mmCIF file of C-alpha atoms in Angstrom:
data_model
loop_
_atom_site.group_PDB
_atom_site.id
_atom_site.type_symbol
_atom_site.label_atom_id
_atom_site.label_comp_id
_atom_site.label_asym_id
_atom_site.label_seq_id
_atom_site.Cartn_x
_atom_site.Cartn_y
_atom_site.Cartn_z
ATOM 1 C CA MET A 1025 -24.950 -1.375 2.284
ATOM 2 C CA ALA A 1026 -22.879 0.799 2.303
ATOM 3 C CA LEU A 1027 -18.872 0.050 2.989
ATOM 4 C CA HIS A 1028 -16.212 1.964 2.848
ATOM 5 C CA VAL A 1029 -12.081 -0.518 3.712
ATOM 6 C CA ASP A 1030 -10.744 0.649 6.891
ATOM 7 C CA HIS A 1031 -7.339 0.112 6.071
ATOM 8 C CA VAL A 1032 -5.030 -2.669 4.858
ATOM 9 C CA VAL A 1033 -1.952 -4.351 5.745
ATOM 10 C CA LEU A 1034 0.904 -5.148 4.043
ATOM 11 C CA TRP A 1035 3.899 -7.299 5.437
ATOM 12 C CA VAL A 1036 7.181 -5.306 5.038
ATOM 13 C CA GLU A 1037 10.163 -6.747 6.268
ATOM 14 C CA ASP A 1038 11.731 -3.450 7.320
ATOM 15 C CA PRO A 1039 9.168 -1.051 8.665
ATOM 16 C CA LEU A 1040 11.027 2.110 8.781
ATOM 17 C CA ARG A 1041 12.706 1.543 5.459
ATOM 18 C CA ALA A 1042 8.506 0.815 3.639
ATOM 19 C CA LEU A 1043 7.008 3.823 5.885
ATOM 20 C CA GLU A 1044 10.047 6.127 3.991
ATOM 21 C CA PHE A 1045 9.000 4.148 0.610
ATOM 22 C CA TYR A 1046 4.957 5.713 0.854
ATOM 23 C CA THR A 1047 6.084 8.934 2.373
ATOM 24 C CA ARG A 1048 8.888 10.251 0.112
ATOM 25 C CA VAL A 1049 8.025 8.123 -2.826
ATOM 26 C CA VAL A 1050 4.702 7.338 -3.086
ATOM 27 C CA GLY A 1051 3.405 11.092 -1.362
ATOM 28 C CA LEU A 1052 1.316 9.600 1.982
ATOM 29 C CA THR A 1053 1.449 11.130 5.443
ATOM 30 C CA SER A 1054 2.836 9.046 7.940
ATOM 31 C CA VAL A 1055 0.709 7.669 10.626
ATOM 32 C CA ARG A 1056 1.871 6.642 14.027
ATOM 33 C CA ALA A 1057 5.934 6.347 13.124
ATOM 34 C CA GLU A 1058 5.987 7.990 15.813
ATOM 35 C CA GLU A 1059 4.654 6.064 18.496
ATOM 36 C CA PHE A 1060 6.363 3.085 16.006
ATOM 37 C CA ARG A 1061 10.100 5.016 16.648
ATOM 38 C CA ALA A 1062 9.070 5.291 20.159
ATOM 39 C CA GLY A 1063 8.085 2.347 20.859
ATOM 40 C CA GLN A 1064 4.673 2.563 21.755
ATOM 41 C CA ALA A 1065 2.786 0.999 18.223
ATOM 42 C CA PRO A 1066 3.268 -1.883 16.973
ATOM 43 C CA PHE A 1067 3.586 -0.467 13.174
ATOM 44 C CA PRO A 1068 3.279 2.660 11.272
ATOM 45 C CA SER A 1069 0.749 3.243 8.219
ATOM 46 C CA VAL A 1070 0.355 5.886 5.772
ATOM 47 C CA ARG A 1071 -3.033 7.314 4.988
ATOM 48 C CA LEU A 1072 -4.719 7.241 1.828
ATOM 49 C CA SER A 1073 -7.436 9.465 2.489
ATOM 50 C CA GLU A 1074 -9.649 10.465 6.203
ATOM 51 C CA ALA A 1075 -11.136 6.962 6.023
ATOM 52 C CA SER A 1076 -8.525 5.221 5.278
ATOM 53 C CA ILE A 1077 -4.875 3.548 5.834
ATOM 54 C CA LEU A 1078 -1.708 1.532 4.641
ATOM 55 C CA ASP A 1079 -0.553 -0.601 7.924
ATOM 56 C CA LEU A 1080 3.384 -1.062 7.315
ATOM 57 C CA MET A 1081 3.523 -4.636 9.539
ATOM 58 C CA PRO A 1082 6.632 -5.912 10.119
ATOM 59 C CA ASN A 1083 7.153 -9.482 9.101
ATOM 60 C CA SER A 1084 8.870 -10.501 12.296
ATOM 61 C CA ILE A 1085 4.239 -10.435 14.418
ATOM 62 C CA THR A 1086 3.472 -12.819 11.932
ATOM 63 C CA GLU A 1087 2.895 -15.436 14.565
ATOM 64 C CA PHE A 1088 0.792 -12.672 17.106
ATOM 65 C CA VAL A 1089 -1.753 -12.257 13.464
ATOM 66 C CA ARG A 1090 -2.189 -15.791 12.632
ATOM 67 C CA LYS A 1091 -3.048 -16.188 16.795
ATOM 68 C CA ALA A 1092 -5.057 -13.459 16.819
ATOM 69 C CA THR A 1093 -7.045 -14.346 13.765
ATOM 70 C CA GLY A 1094 -6.949 -18.191 14.331
ATOM 71 C CA GLU A 1095 -5.646 -19.645 11.590
ATOM 72 C CA THR A 1096 -3.064 -22.262 11.687
ATOM 73 C CA ARG A 1097 -2.301 -22.296 7.656
ATOM 74 C CA PRO A 1098 1.333 -21.120 6.939
ATOM 75 C CA SER A 1099 0.186 -18.554 4.774
ATOM 76 C CA ALA A 1100 -2.899 -17.322 7.191
ATOM 77 C CA ALA A 1101 -1.367 -14.861 8.194
ATOM 78 C CA GLY A 1102 -2.764 -12.413 5.238
ATOM 79 C CA ARG A 1103 -0.300 -13.734 2.326
ATOM 80 C CA PRO A 1104 -0.805 -13.794 -0.491
ATOM 81 C CA ILE A 1105 -2.203 -10.375 -1.653
ATOM 82 C CA ASN A 1106 -2.449 -9.960 -5.450
ATOM 83 C CA HIS A 1107 -2.684 -6.326 -5.215
ATOM 84 C CA VAL A 1108 -3.072 -2.945 -4.201
ATOM 85 C CA CYS A 1109 -4.812 -0.257 -6.140
ATOM 86 C CA PHE A 1110 -4.563 3.131 -5.673
ATOM 87 C CA ALA A 1111 -7.053 5.667 -7.829
ATOM 88 C CA MET A 1112 -5.781 9.529 -6.849
ATOM 89 C CA ASP A 1113 -7.100 12.660 -9.480
ATOM 90 C CA ARG A 1114 -4.695 12.546 -12.884
ATOM 91 C CA ASP A 1115 -2.084 16.010 -11.164
ATOM 92 C CA GLU A 1116 -1.392 13.210 -8.671
ATOM 93 C CA PHE A 1117 -0.926 9.984 -11.083
ATOM 94 C CA ASP A 1118 1.555 11.926 -13.049
ATOM 95 C CA ALA A 1119 3.646 13.353 -9.466
ATOM 96 C CA LEU A 1120 2.854 9.690 -8.867
ATOM 97 C CA ALA A 1121 5.151 8.780 -12.313
ATOM 98 C CA ALA A 1122 7.803 11.014 -11.759
ATOM 99 C CA ARG A 1123 8.420 10.754 -8.080
ATOM 100 C CA LEU A 1124 8.241 6.289 -8.750
ATOM 101 C CA SER A 1125 11.402 7.299 -12.029
ATOM 102 C CA ALA A 1126 13.012 9.729 -10.094
ATOM 103 C CA ALA A 1127 13.716 6.382 -6.891
ATOM 104 C CA ARG A 1128 13.636 4.610 -9.988
ATOM 105 C CA VAL A 1129 11.671 1.482 -9.106
ATOM 106 C CA ALA A 1130 9.936 0.281 -12.403
ATOM 107 C CA MET A 1131 6.603 0.619 -13.325
ATOM 108 C CA HIS A 1132 5.027 -1.818 -16.135
ATOM 109 C CA THR A 1133 1.307 -0.918 -18.419
ATOM 110 C CA ALA A 1134 -0.482 -2.149 -21.170
ATOM 111 C CA ASN A 1135 -2.670 -0.409 -22.949
ATOM 112 C CA ASP A 1136 -5.571 -2.091 -22.225
ATOM 113 C CA PRO A 1137 -8.542 -0.788 -19.981
ATOM 114 C CA SER A 1138 -8.666 -1.825 -16.048
ATOM 115 C CA PHE A 1139 -12.128 -1.909 -14.842
ATOM 116 C CA GLY A 1140 -11.746 -0.879 -10.705
ATOM 117 C CA ALA A 1141 -14.933 0.959 -8.032
ATOM 118 C CA ARG A 1142 -15.380 3.727 -11.025
ATOM 119 C CA GLY A 1143 -15.414 1.218 -14.026
ATOM 120 C CA ALA A 1144 -12.946 1.490 -16.392
ATOM 121 C CA SER A 1145 -9.685 3.644 -16.758
ATOM 122 C CA VAL A 1146 -7.243 3.094 -19.224
ATOM 123 C CA HIS A 1147 -4.599 4.936 -17.003
ATOM 124 C CA TRP A 1148 -3.514 2.679 -14.599
ATOM 125 C CA PHE A 1149 0.186 1.409 -13.894
ATOM 126 C CA TYR A 1150 1.363 -1.455 -11.840
ATOM 127 C CA PHE A 1151 4.744 -0.868 -8.978
ATOM 128 C CA GLN A 1152 6.796 -2.620 -6.789
ATOM 129 C CA ASP A 1153 7.421 -1.138 -3.040
ATOM 130 C CA PRO A 1154 10.441 -2.042 -1.449
ATOM 131 C CA ASP A 1155 8.728 -5.199 0.437
ATOM 132 C CA GLY A 1156 7.452 -7.517 -3.575
ATOM 133 C CA ASN A 1157 4.533 -5.739 -2.685
ATOM 134 C CA MET A 1158 2.377 -5.418 -6.002
ATOM 135 C CA LEU A 1159 0.769 -1.202 -6.231
ATOM 136 C CA GLU A 1160 -1.730 0.036 -9.069
ATOM 137 C CA ALA A 1161 -2.476 3.379 -9.810
ATOM 138 C CA ARG A 1162 -5.177 4.492 -11.162
ATOM 139 C CA TYR A 1163 -7.172 7.712 -12.226
ATOM 140 C CA TYR A 1164 -10.520 8.458 -13.614
ATOM 141 C CA PRO A 1165 -11.154 10.835 -16.867
#
């Protein structure tokens, strides 16, 4: 069976602040931003690839999501999540690191291989978005 990730949902306090971070700092393209601003979409998204998006879901609709999923546990609306990893080529990796540095976003790494979908890589770092969601960037040589 071959599957791909269609979307990942991150909880955010302020979707527009998160959208600004993911478009300006991370360098992704917005999806449904204007519809969200006009009140025609419940949240904006950013495009990860032709086949995947990252939804920036406001904390204010947690109760709706709990009901929609049938969950009753307080944390069942999608938390906790450990991290989301973005794989990219070396040029994008270097450009992202430069944008994060310019925006004074802390990056953390170690010199150990980290395993991912395409095997191990020593080229990776972690960083957080404005809402504290942990993100990883990596490239495979």
